[in-house]
Tab-separated table of C-alpha atoms in Angstrom:
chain	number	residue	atom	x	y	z
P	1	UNK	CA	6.243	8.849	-8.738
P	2	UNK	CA	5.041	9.274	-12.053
P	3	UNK	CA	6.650	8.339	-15.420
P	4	UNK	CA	6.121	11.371	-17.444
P	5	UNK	CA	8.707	10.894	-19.673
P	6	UNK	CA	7.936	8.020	-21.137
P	7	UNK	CA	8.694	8.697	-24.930
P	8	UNK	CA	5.113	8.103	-26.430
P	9	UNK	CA	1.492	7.622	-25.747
P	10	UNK	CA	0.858	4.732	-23.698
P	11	UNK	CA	-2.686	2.565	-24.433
P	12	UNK	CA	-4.757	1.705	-22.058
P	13	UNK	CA	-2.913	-1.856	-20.900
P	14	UNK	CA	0.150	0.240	-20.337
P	15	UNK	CA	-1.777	2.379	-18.140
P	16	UNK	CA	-1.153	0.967	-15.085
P	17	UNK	CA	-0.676	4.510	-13.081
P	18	UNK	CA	-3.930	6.208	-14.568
P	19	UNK	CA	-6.092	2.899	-13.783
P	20	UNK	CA	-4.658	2.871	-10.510
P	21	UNK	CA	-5.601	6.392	-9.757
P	22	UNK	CA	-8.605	6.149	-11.504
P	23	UNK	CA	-10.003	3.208	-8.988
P	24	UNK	CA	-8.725	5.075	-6.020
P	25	UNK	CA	-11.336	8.231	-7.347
P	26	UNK	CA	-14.234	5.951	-7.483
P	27	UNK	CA	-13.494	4.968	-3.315
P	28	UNK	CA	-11.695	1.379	-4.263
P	29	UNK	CA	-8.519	1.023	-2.241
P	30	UNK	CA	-5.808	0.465	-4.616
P	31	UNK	CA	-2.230	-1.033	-4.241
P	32	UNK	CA	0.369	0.549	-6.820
P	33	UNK	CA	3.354	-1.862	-7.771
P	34	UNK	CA	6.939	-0.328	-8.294
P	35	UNK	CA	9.234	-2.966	-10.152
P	36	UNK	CA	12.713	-2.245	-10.291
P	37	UNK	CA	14.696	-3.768	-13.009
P	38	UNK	CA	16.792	-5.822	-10.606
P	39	UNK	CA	13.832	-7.583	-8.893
P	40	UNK	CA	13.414	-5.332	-6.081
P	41	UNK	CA	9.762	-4.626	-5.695
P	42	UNK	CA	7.858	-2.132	-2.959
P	43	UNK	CA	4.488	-1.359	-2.413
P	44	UNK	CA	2.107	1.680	-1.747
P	45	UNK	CA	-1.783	2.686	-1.368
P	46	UNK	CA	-2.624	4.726	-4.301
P	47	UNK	CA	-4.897	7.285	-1.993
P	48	UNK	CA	-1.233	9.034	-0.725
P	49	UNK	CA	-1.348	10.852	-4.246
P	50	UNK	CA	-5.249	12.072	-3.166
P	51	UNK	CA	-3.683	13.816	-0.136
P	52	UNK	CA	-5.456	17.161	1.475
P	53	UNK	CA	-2.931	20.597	1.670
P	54	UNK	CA	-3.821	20.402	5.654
P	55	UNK	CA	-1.986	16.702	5.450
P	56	UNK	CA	0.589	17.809	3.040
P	57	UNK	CA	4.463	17.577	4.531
P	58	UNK	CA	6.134	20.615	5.517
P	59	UNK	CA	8.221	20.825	2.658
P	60	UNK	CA	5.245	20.647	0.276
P	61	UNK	CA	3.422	23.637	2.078
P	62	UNK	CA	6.814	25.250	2.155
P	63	UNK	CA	7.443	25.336	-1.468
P	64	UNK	CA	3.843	26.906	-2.674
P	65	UNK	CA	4.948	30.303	-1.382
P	66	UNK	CA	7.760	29.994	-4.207
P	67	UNK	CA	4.990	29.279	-6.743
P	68	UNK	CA	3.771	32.478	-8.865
P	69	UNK	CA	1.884	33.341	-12.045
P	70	UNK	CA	1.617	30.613	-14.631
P	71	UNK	CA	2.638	27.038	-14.007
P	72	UNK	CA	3.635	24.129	-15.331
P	73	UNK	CA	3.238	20.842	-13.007
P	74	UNK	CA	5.096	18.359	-15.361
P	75	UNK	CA	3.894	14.707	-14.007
P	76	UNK	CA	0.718	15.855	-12.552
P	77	UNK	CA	-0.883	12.844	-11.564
P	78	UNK	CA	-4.295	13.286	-9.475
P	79	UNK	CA	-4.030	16.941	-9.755
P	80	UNK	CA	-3.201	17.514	-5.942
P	81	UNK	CA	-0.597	20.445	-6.240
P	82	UNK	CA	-2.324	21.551	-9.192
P	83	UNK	CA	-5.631	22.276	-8.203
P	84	UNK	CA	-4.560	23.723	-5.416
P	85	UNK	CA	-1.943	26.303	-7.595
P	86	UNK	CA	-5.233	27.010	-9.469
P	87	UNK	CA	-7.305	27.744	-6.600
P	88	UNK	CA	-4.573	30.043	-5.306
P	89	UNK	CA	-5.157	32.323	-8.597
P	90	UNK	CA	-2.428	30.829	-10.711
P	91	UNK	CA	-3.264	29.546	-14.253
P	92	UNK	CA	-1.799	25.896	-14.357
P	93	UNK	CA	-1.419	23.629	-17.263
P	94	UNK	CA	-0.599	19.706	-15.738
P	95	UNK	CA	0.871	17.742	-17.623
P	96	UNK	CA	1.259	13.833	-17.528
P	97	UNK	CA	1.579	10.929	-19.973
P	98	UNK	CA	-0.758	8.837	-18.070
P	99	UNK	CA	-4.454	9.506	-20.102
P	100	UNK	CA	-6.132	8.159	-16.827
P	101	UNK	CA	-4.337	10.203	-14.653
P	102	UNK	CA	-4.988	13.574	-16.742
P	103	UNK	CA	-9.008	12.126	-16.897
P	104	UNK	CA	-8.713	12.241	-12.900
P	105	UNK	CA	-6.843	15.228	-12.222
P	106	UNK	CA	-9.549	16.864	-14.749
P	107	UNK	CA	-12.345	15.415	-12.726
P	108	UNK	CA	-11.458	16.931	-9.584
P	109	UNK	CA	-11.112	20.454	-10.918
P	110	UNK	CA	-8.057	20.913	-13.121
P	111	UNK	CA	-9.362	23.291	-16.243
P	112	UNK	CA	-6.251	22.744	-18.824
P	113	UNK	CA	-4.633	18.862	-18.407
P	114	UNK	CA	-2.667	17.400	-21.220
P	115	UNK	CA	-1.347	14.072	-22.194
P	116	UNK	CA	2.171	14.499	-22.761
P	117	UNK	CA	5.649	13.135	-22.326
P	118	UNK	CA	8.133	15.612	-20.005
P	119	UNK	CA	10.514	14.902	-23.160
P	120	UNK	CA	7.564	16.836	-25.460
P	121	UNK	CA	7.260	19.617	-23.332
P	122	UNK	CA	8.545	22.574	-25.437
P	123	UNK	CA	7.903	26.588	-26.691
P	124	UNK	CA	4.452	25.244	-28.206
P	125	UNK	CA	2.902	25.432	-24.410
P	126	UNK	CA	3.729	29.527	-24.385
P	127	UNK	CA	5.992	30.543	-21.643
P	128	UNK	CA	5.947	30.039	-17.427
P	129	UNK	CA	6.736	31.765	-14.355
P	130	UNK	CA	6.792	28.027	-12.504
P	131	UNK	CA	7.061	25.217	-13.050
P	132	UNK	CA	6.685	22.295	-10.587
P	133	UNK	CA	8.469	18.839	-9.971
P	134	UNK	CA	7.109	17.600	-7.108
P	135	UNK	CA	6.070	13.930	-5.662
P	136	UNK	CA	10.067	13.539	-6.727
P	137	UNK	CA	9.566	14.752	-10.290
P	138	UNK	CA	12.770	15.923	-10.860
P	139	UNK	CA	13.698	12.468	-11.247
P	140	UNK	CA	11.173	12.716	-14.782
P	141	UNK	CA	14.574	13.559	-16.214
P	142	UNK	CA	15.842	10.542	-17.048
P	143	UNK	CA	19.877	10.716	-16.710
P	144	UNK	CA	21.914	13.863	-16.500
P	145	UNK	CA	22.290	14.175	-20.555
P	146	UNK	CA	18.638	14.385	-20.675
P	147	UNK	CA	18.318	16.525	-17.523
P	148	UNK	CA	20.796	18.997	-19.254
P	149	UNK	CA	19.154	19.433	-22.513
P	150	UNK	CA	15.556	19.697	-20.661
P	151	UNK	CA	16.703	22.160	-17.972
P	152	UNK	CA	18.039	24.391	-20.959
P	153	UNK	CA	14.123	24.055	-22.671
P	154	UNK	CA	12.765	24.800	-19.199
P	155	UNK	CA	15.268	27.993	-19.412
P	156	UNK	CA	13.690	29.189	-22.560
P	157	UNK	CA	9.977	29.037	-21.986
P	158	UNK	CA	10.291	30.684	-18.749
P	159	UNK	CA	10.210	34.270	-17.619
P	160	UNK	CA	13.376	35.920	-16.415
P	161	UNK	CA	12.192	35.799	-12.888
P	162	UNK	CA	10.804	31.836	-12.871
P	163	UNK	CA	11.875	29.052	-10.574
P	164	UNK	CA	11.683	25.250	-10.382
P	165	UNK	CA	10.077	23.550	-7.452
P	166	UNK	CA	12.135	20.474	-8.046
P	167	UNK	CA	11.660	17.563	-5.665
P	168	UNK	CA	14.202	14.670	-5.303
P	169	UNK	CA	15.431	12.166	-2.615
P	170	UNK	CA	18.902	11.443	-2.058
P	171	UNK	CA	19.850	8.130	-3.237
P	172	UNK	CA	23.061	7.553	-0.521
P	173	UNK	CA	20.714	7.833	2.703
P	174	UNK	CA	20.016	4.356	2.885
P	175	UNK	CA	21.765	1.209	4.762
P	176	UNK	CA	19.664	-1.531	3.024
P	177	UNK	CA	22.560	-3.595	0.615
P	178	UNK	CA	20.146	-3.834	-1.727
P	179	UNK	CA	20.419	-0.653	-3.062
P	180	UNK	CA	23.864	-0.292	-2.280
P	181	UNK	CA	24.043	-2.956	-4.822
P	182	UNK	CA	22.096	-1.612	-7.180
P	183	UNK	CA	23.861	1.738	-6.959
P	184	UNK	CA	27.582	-0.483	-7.371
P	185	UNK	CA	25.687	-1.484	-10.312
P	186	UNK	CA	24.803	1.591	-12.265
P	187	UNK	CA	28.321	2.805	-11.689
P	188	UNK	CA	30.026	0.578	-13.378
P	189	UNK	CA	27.786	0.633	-16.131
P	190	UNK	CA	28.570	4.680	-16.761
P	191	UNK	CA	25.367	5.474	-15.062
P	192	UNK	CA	24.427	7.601	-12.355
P	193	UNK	CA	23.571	5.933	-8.824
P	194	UNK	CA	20.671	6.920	-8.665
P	195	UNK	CA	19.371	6.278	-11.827
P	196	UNK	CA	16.820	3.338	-11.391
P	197	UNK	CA	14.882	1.362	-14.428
P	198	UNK	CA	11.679	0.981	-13.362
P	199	UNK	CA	7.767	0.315	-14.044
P	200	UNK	CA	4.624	0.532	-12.662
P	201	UNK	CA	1.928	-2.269	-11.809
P	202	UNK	CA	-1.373	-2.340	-11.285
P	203	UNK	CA	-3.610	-5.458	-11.083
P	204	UNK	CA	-2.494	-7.218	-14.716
P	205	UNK	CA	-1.022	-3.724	-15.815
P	206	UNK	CA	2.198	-2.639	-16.555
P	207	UNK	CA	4.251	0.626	-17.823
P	208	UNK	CA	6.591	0.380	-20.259
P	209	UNK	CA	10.477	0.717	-18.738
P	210	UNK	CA	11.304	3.678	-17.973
P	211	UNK	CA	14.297	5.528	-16.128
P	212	UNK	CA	13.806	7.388	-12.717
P	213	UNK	CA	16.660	10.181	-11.578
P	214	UNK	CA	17.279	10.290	-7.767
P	215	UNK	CA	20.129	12.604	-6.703
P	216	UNK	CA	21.786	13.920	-3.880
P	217	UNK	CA	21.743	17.808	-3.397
P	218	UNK	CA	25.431	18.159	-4.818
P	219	UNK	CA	24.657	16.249	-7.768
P	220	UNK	CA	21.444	18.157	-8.249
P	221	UNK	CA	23.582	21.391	-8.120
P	222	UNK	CA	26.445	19.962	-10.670
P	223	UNK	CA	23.362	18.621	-12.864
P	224	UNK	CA	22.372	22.254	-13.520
P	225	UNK	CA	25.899	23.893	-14.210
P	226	UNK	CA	25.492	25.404	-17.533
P	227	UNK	CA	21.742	25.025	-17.560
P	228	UNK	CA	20.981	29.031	-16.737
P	229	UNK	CA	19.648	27.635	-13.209
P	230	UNK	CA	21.451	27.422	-9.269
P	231	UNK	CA	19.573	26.454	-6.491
P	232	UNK	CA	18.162	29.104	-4.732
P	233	UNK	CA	17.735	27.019	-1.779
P	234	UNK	CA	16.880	23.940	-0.506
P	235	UNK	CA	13.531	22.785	1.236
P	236	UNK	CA	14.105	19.895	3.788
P	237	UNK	CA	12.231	17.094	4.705
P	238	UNK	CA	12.365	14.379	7.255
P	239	UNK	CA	14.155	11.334	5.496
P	240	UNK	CA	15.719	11.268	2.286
P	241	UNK	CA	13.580	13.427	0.057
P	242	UNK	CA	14.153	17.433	-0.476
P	243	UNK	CA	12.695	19.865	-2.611
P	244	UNK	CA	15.159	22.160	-4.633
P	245	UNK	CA	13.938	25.879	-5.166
P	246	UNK	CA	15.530	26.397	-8.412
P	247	UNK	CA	15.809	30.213	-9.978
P	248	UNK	CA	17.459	31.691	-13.104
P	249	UNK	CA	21.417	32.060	-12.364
């Protein structure tokens, strides 16, 4: 989880998400904090983002035969899926708006890595046959305004024959009250359930707020009507998450 669309350039105390990855690259194990805005806090080891393609899940391995030409891996983090698109023969431009995390996905082999917000991305980075959402990037949109407008960008800048890999989780496959709550919550404030306020944490460093889309496959399909995109088909994984092939409708 990533939060690429943070509207500007964070400084180093915001960093939280580059330092962490950055420790985990010198050997350090490295505990990354998720804070949701109601208090509800989990917990993960930063070395899952390091993870090898023989250890990737299915669904992962699955969606690189839908990846082609030149890509764009908006939220890049370590540089995983890109390095591996690049050693595959595709040019790849990662972008995330963590500094550390575009210094460490350099450092293991990425050749073009750029700090940037997904909400900068635009006609200025020339024009895509993929582009790639995964580690649950799709939820980089924001809210479904947002994921509208940037869906329509993504339709622009890409060739006629492009696709999404867009990875999400669905939001309703859980039995814990606490985010049944939480869900209850964002509905009656005119958001979507899935839509979570969150930040990142790392030792005595913190993100700015930002928010994190998590949809169900039906509201992934009604978030692209009149985007120029349909989902080609869906990639499935054990639990909650899913990867949506998206292709020009």
């Amino acid at each position: 989880m990533y939060p690429a669309q943070i509207g500007s350039l964070m400084n180093h105390s915001q960093d939280a998400f580059g330092q962490l990855l950055l420790n985990c690259l010198h050997g350090n194990e490295s505990l990354e904090i998720i804070e949701r805005d109601d208090g509800f806090i989990e917990a993960g080891y930063g070395n899952r983002y390091f993870t090898a393609y023989e250890d990737w899940p299915s669904h992962h391995v699955m969606a690189m035969k839908h990846v082609s030409g030149r890509v764009l891996d908006v939220g890049c983090g370590a540089g995983t899926h890109s390095v591996y698109c690049q050693e595959q023969g595709c040019r790849v431009l990662g972008i995330d708006i963590s500094p550390g995390a575009i210094q460490v996905s350099r450092h293991r082999g990425l050749r073009h890595g750029k700090v940037m917000p997904v909400t900068r991305v635009g006609a200025s980075l020339g024009v895509f046959d993929t582009i790639l959402m995964l580690g649950g990037n799709f939820g980089t949109l924001g809210n479904s305004k947002r994921a509208n407008r940037l869906l329509r960008r993504f339709h622009r800048m890409t060739t006629p024959t492009a696709r999404i890999i867009a990875e999400s989780r669905d939001p309703y496959l859980t039995s814990e009250s606490v985010h049944r709550e939480y869900h209850k919550g964002n509905r009656r404030r005119g958001r979507m359930s899935g839509q979570v306020r969150i930040r990142v944490r790392f030792k005595n460093l913190k993100t700015p707020w930002f928010d994190y889309l998590f949809v169900s496959k039906e509201e992934m399909q009604q978030i692209l009507n009149d985007t120029g995109w349909r989902v080609e088909q869906f990639l499935d994984s054990v639990g909650a998450g899913y990867i949506g092939v998206l292709s020009k409708s």
